[in-house]
Amino acid sequence: MAKTAVKVKKASSSVKRSIQPKGKAKKTRVAKAPVVRRYKCLYCNYIYSPLRGEPHNGIPEGTEFDDLPDTYVCPICGYEGKGKIGTWGFEEWKPTKYICSMCGYIYDEARGEPHHGIKPGTKFDDLPDDYRCPVCALDPKITKFFGKVLKQGFDAIDVV
Ligand SMILES: [Zn+2]
Ligand SMILES: [Zn+2]
């Protein structure tokens, strides 16, 4: 639909509105992306991530740990019969390794990707927005069917 979408309002009072440029407006990125705060159950090592939430438990994705209901209990501990571990049984957890959900490649912050100009010690959150999985990038099948595997395609993992 390329019809003119500008509706001219004939208001009696003269309202000065800045007109939004149509079409390709440049998206200005505001500072940094919000930091994802994950929490780990100290009893079973289950990790709560706001990126994922627990939709099957009625917790929509995007729910911060701080916003969990008072009745929240660790789903794994409950399942394994360890009792009801509430939010008190969790502590903030900062992952240092991330796995590509597509190919299993692991980005290790300690290692970085020096051959791609990413220094050792570079936080995953600090990777450029156009960072893509280097392994998937080399796989024509994945590129063809899934496109570029960007940061969003990675999951934090808890391995030593
Ligand atoms: Zn647990
Ligand atoms: Zn990959």
PDB file of C-alpha atoms and ligand atoms in Angstrom:
ATOM      1  CA  MET A   1       0.000   0.000   0.000  1.00  0.00           C
ATOM      2  CA  ALA A   2       1.719   3.114  -1.121  1.00  0.00           C
ATOM      3  CA  LYS A   3      -1.182   5.432  -0.636  1.00  0.00           C
ATOM      4  CA  THR A   4      -0.636   8.629   1.137  1.00  0.00           C
ATOM      5  CA  ALA A   5      -1.033   7.920   4.784  1.00  0.00           C
ATOM      6  CA  VAL A   6      -0.893  11.465   5.922  1.00  0.00           C
ATOM      7  CA  LYS A   7      -4.126  12.499   7.457  1.00  0.00           C
ATOM      8  CA  VAL A   8      -4.578  16.177   7.624  1.00  0.00           C
ATOM      9  CA  LYS A   9      -6.451  17.162  10.669  1.00  0.00           C
ATOM     10  CA  LYS A  10      -8.264  20.372  10.366  1.00  0.00           C
ATOM     11  CA  ALA A  11      -8.088  21.497  13.877  1.00  0.00           C
ATOM     12  CA  SER A  12      -9.424  24.858  14.745  1.00  0.00           C
ATOM     13  CA  SER A  13      -6.458  25.728  16.833  1.00  0.00           C
ATOM     14  CA  SER A  14      -3.186  25.658  15.052  1.00  0.00           C
ATOM     15  CA  VAL A  15      -1.281  22.751  16.482  1.00  0.00           C
ATOM     16  CA  LYS A  16       2.330  22.640  15.661  1.00  0.00           C
ATOM     17  CA  ARG A  17       3.503  19.124  15.333  1.00  0.00           C
ATOM     18  CA  SER A  18       6.861  18.058  14.156  1.00  0.00           C
ATOM     19  CA  ILE A  19       6.301  15.817  11.224  1.00  0.00           C
ATOM     20  CA  GLN A  20       7.887  12.436  11.471  1.00  0.00           C
ATOM     21  CA  PRO A  21       9.998  11.634   8.469  1.00  0.00           C
ATOM     22  CA  LYS A  22       8.397   8.845   6.564  1.00  0.00           C
ATOM     23  CA  GLY A  23      10.066   5.686   5.440  1.00  0.00           C
ATOM     24  CA  LYS A  24      13.558   4.909   6.438  1.00  0.00           C
ATOM     25  CA  ALA A  25      14.092   6.777   9.615  1.00  0.00           C
ATOM     26  CA  LYS A  26      17.422   6.038  11.148  1.00  0.00           C
ATOM     27  CA  LYS A  27      17.121   3.987  14.245  1.00  0.00           C
ATOM     28  CA  THR A  28      19.194   5.535  16.912  1.00  0.00           C
ATOM     29  CA  ARG A  29      20.254   3.094  19.500  1.00  0.00           C
ATOM     30  CA  VAL A  30      19.918   4.378  22.986  1.00  0.00           C
ATOM     31  CA  ALA A  31      23.021   3.624  24.988  1.00  0.00           C
ATOM     32  CA  LYS A  32      23.456   0.011  25.906  1.00  0.00           C
ATOM     33  CA  ALA A  33      21.047  -2.851  25.733  1.00  0.00           C
ATOM     34  CA  PRO A  34      19.603  -3.642  29.131  1.00  0.00           C
ATOM     35  CA  VAL A  35      21.639  -6.137  31.067  1.00  0.00           C
ATOM     36  CA  VAL A  36      19.975  -9.476  31.501  1.00  0.00           C
ATOM     37  CA  ARG A  37      19.971 -10.516  35.120  1.00  0.00           C
ATOM     38  CA  ARG A  38      19.862 -14.234  35.637  1.00  0.00           C
ATOM     39  CA  TYR A  39      19.464 -16.021  38.924  1.00  0.00           C
ATOM     40  CA  LYS A  40      20.597 -19.446  39.908  1.00  0.00           C
ATOM     41  CA  CYS A  41      19.000 -21.824  42.372  1.00  0.00           C
ATOM     42  CA  LEU A  42      21.648 -22.719  44.905  1.00  0.00           C
ATOM     43  CA  TYR A  43      20.113 -26.116  45.470  1.00  0.00           C
ATOM     44  CA  CYS A  44      19.797 -27.499  41.970  1.00  0.00           C
ATOM     45  CA  ASN A  45      21.638 -24.976  39.798  1.00  0.00           C
ATOM     46  CA  TYR A  46      18.515 -24.203  37.842  1.00  0.00           C
ATOM     47  CA  ILE A  47      18.883 -20.834  36.187  1.00  0.00           C
ATOM     48  CA  TYR A  48      16.073 -18.391  35.891  1.00  0.00           C
ATOM     49  CA  SER A  49      16.412 -16.093  32.910  1.00  0.00           C
ATOM     50  CA  PRO A  50      14.035 -13.216  32.260  1.00  0.00           C
ATOM     51  CA  LEU A  51      14.635 -13.762  28.551  1.00  0.00           C
ATOM     52  CA  ARG A  52      12.871 -17.055  28.850  1.00  0.00           C
ATOM     53  CA  GLY A  53      10.567 -16.700  31.815  1.00  0.00           C
ATOM     54  CA  GLU A  54       8.545 -19.797  32.564  1.00  0.00           C
ATOM     55  CA  PRO A  55       5.566 -19.603  30.237  1.00  0.00           C
ATOM     56  CA  HIS A  56       4.460 -23.107  31.272  1.00  0.00           C
ATOM     57  CA  ASN A  57       4.244 -21.848  34.844  1.00  0.00           C
ATOM     58  CA  GLY A  58       2.372 -18.708  33.921  1.00  0.00           C
ATOM     59  CA  ILE A  59       5.445 -16.476  33.991  1.00  0.00           C
ATOM     60  CA  PRO A  60       5.716 -14.693  30.664  1.00  0.00           C
ATOM     61  CA  GLU A  61       9.084 -14.123  29.095  1.00  0.00           C
ATOM     62  CA  GLY A  62      10.527 -10.764  30.004  1.00  0.00           C
ATOM     63  CA  THR A  63       9.627 -11.104  33.687  1.00  0.00           C
ATOM     64  CA  GLU A  64      12.509  -9.884  35.821  1.00  0.00           C
ATOM     65  CA  PHE A  65      13.479 -12.040  38.757  1.00  0.00           C
ATOM     66  CA  ASP A  66      12.583  -9.177  41.080  1.00  0.00           C
ATOM     67  CA  ASP A  67       9.087  -9.184  39.656  1.00  0.00           C
ATOM     68  CA  LEU A  68       8.397 -12.824  40.317  1.00  0.00           C
ATOM     69  CA  PRO A  69       5.439 -13.467  42.601  1.00  0.00           C
ATOM     70  CA  ASP A  70       6.082 -14.197  46.268  1.00  0.00           C
ATOM     71  CA  THR A  71       4.729 -17.644  45.651  1.00  0.00           C
ATOM     72  CA  TYR A  72       7.425 -18.456  43.133  1.00  0.00           C
ATOM     73  CA  VAL A  73       9.277 -21.681  43.755  1.00  0.00           C
ATOM     74  CA  CYS A  74      12.104 -23.295  41.846  1.00  0.00           C
ATOM     75  CA  PRO A  75      10.447 -25.596  39.325  1.00  0.00           C
ATOM     76  CA  ILE A  76      13.289 -28.115  39.293  1.00  0.00           C
ATOM     77  CA  CYS A  77      13.566 -28.474  43.063  1.00  0.00           C
ATOM     78  CA  GLY A  78       9.823 -28.964  43.235  1.00  0.00           C
ATOM     79  CA  TYR A  79      10.014 -31.555  40.516  1.00  0.00           C
ATOM     80  CA  GLU A  80      12.889 -33.394  42.153  1.00  0.00           C
ATOM     81  CA  GLY A  81      11.188 -33.400  45.519  1.00  0.00           C
ATOM     82  CA  LYS A  82      13.706 -31.134  47.206  1.00  0.00           C
ATOM     83  CA  GLY A  83      10.974 -29.048  48.654  1.00  0.00           C
ATOM     84  CA  LYS A  84       9.804 -25.587  47.877  1.00  0.00           C
ATOM     85  CA  ILE A  85      12.731 -23.361  47.195  1.00  0.00           C
ATOM     86  CA  GLY A  86      11.539 -19.797  46.902  1.00  0.00           C
ATOM     87  CA  THR A  87      13.355 -16.802  45.498  1.00  0.00           C
ATOM     88  CA  TRP A  88      15.384 -16.735  48.715  1.00  0.00           C
ATOM     89  CA  GLY A  89      17.192 -19.824  47.477  1.00  0.00           C
ATOM     90  CA  PHE A  90      18.515 -18.024  44.414  1.00  0.00           C
ATOM     91  CA  GLU A  91      21.443 -15.768  43.833  1.00  0.00           C
ATOM     92  CA  GLU A  92      22.388 -13.648  40.891  1.00  0.00           C
ATOM     93  CA  TRP A  93      24.405 -15.545  38.374  1.00  0.00           C
ATOM     94  CA  LYS A  94      26.598 -14.083  35.702  1.00  0.00           C
ATOM     95  CA  PRO A  95      27.334 -16.455  32.900  1.00  0.00           C
ATOM     96  CA  THR A  96      30.631 -16.347  31.089  1.00  0.00           C
ATOM     97  CA  LYS A  97      29.805 -18.849  28.396  1.00  0.00           C
ATOM     98  CA  TYR A  98      27.083 -18.817  25.813  1.00  0.00           C
ATOM     99  CA  ILE A  99      26.052 -21.539  23.464  1.00  0.00           C
ATOM    100  CA  CYS A 100      24.682 -21.166  19.972  1.00  0.00           C
ATOM    101  CA  SER A 101      21.310 -22.841  19.974  1.00  0.00           C
ATOM    102  CA  MET A 102      21.766 -23.678  16.331  1.00  0.00           C
ATOM    103  CA  CYS A 103      25.126 -25.400  16.172  1.00  0.00           C
ATOM    104  CA  GLY A 104      26.359 -25.747  19.730  1.00  0.00           C
ATOM    105  CA  TYR A 105      29.297 -23.384  19.319  1.00  0.00           C
ATOM    106  CA  ILE A 106      30.277 -21.893  22.659  1.00  0.00           C
ATOM    107  CA  TYR A 107      31.330 -18.296  23.053  1.00  0.00           C
ATOM    108  CA  ASP A 108      33.657 -18.125  26.013  1.00  0.00           C
ATOM    109  CA  GLU A 109      34.193 -14.640  27.391  1.00  0.00           C
ATOM    110  CA  ALA A 110      37.594 -15.584  28.735  1.00  0.00           C
ATOM    111  CA  ARG A 111      38.681 -16.650  25.292  1.00  0.00           C
ATOM    112  CA  GLY A 112      36.913 -14.142  23.089  1.00  0.00           C
ATOM    113  CA  GLU A 113      37.477 -14.532  19.389  1.00  0.00           C
ATOM    114  CA  PRO A 114      40.860 -12.948  18.775  1.00  0.00           C
ATOM    115  CA  HIS A 115      40.849 -14.024  15.128  1.00  0.00           C
ATOM    116  CA  HIS A 116      37.646 -12.012  14.711  1.00  0.00           C
ATOM    117  CA  GLY A 117      39.006  -9.027  16.535  1.00  0.00           C
ATOM    118  CA  ILE A 118      37.172  -9.803  19.767  1.00  0.00           C
ATOM    119  CA  LYS A 119      39.588  -9.551  22.632  1.00  0.00           C
ATOM    120  CA  PRO A 120      39.751 -12.185  25.352  1.00  0.00           C
ATOM    121  CA  GLY A 121      37.612 -11.072  28.263  1.00  0.00           C
ATOM    122  CA  THR A 122      34.968  -9.409  26.101  1.00  0.00           C
ATOM    123  CA  LYS A 123      31.589  -9.749  27.762  1.00  0.00           C
ATOM    124  CA  PHE A 124      28.899 -11.347  25.684  1.00  0.00           C
ATOM    125  CA  ASP A 125      26.684  -8.355  26.366  1.00  0.00           C
ATOM    126  CA  ASP A 126      29.392  -6.117  24.973  1.00  0.00           C
ATOM    127  CA  LEU A 127      29.635  -7.908  21.663  1.00  0.00           C
ATOM    128  CA  PRO A 128      28.578  -5.761  18.738  1.00  0.00           C
ATOM    129  CA  ASP A 129      24.942  -6.000  17.764  1.00  0.00           C
ATOM    130  CA  ASP A 130      25.898  -7.521  14.469  1.00  0.00           C
ATOM    131  CA  TYR A 131      27.873 -10.268  16.118  1.00  0.00           C
ATOM    132  CA  ARG A 132      27.029 -13.585  14.574  1.00  0.00           C
ATOM    133  CA  CYS A 133      27.884 -17.135  15.318  1.00  0.00           C
ATOM    134  CA  PRO A 134      31.155 -17.754  13.486  1.00  0.00           C
ATOM    135  CA  VAL A 135      30.409 -21.421  12.986  1.00  0.00           C
ATOM    136  CA  CYS A 136      26.892 -20.944  11.642  1.00  0.00           C
ATOM    137  CA  ALA A 137      28.220 -18.205   9.400  1.00  0.00           C
ATOM    138  CA  LEU A 138      30.356 -20.813   7.685  1.00  0.00           C
ATOM    139  CA  ASP A 139      27.529 -23.285   7.278  1.00  0.00           C
ATOM    140  CA  PRO A 140      25.657 -22.571   4.064  1.00  0.00           C
ATOM    141  CA  LYS A 141      22.711 -24.731   5.150  1.00  0.00           C
ATOM    142  CA  ILE A 142      22.104 -22.802   8.337  1.00  0.00           C
ATOM    143  CA  THR A 143      22.599 -19.481   6.619  1.00  0.00           C
ATOM    144  CA  LYS A 144      20.138 -20.487   3.948  1.00  0.00           C
ATOM    145  CA  PHE A 145      17.368 -21.690   6.226  1.00  0.00           C
ATOM    146  CA  PHE A 146      17.810 -19.577   9.296  1.00  0.00           C
ATOM    147  CA  GLY A 147      19.754 -16.581   8.114  1.00  0.00           C
ATOM    148  CA  LYS A 148      22.394 -15.119  10.331  1.00  0.00           C
ATOM    149  CA  VAL A 149      22.539 -16.481  13.820  1.00  0.00           C
ATOM    150  CA  LEU A 150      22.901 -13.384  15.930  1.00  0.00           C
ATOM    151  CA  LYS A 151      23.372 -12.905  19.650  1.00  0.00           C
ATOM    152  CA  GLN A 152      19.704 -13.665  20.209  1.00  0.00           C
ATOM    153  CA  GLY A 153      20.398 -17.199  19.026  1.00  0.00           C
ATOM    154  CA  PHE A 154      22.679 -17.821  21.985  1.00  0.00           C
ATOM    155  CA  ASP A 155      21.815 -19.152  25.411  1.00  0.00           C
ATOM    156  CA  ALA A 156      23.862 -18.691  28.544  1.00  0.00           C
ATOM    157  CA  ILE A 157      25.210 -21.945  29.846  1.00  0.00           C
ATOM    158  CA  ASP A 158      26.447 -23.019  33.195  1.00  0.00           C
ATOM    159  CA  VAL A 159      29.618 -24.965  32.635  1.00  0.00           C
ATOM    160  CA  VAL A 160      33.001 -24.646  34.178  1.00  0.00           C
TER     161      VAL A 160
HETATM  162 ZN    ZN B   1      16.194 -25.465  42.463  1.00  0.00          ZN
HETATM  163 ZN    ZN B   2      26.082 -21.408  15.541  1.00  0.00          ZN
END
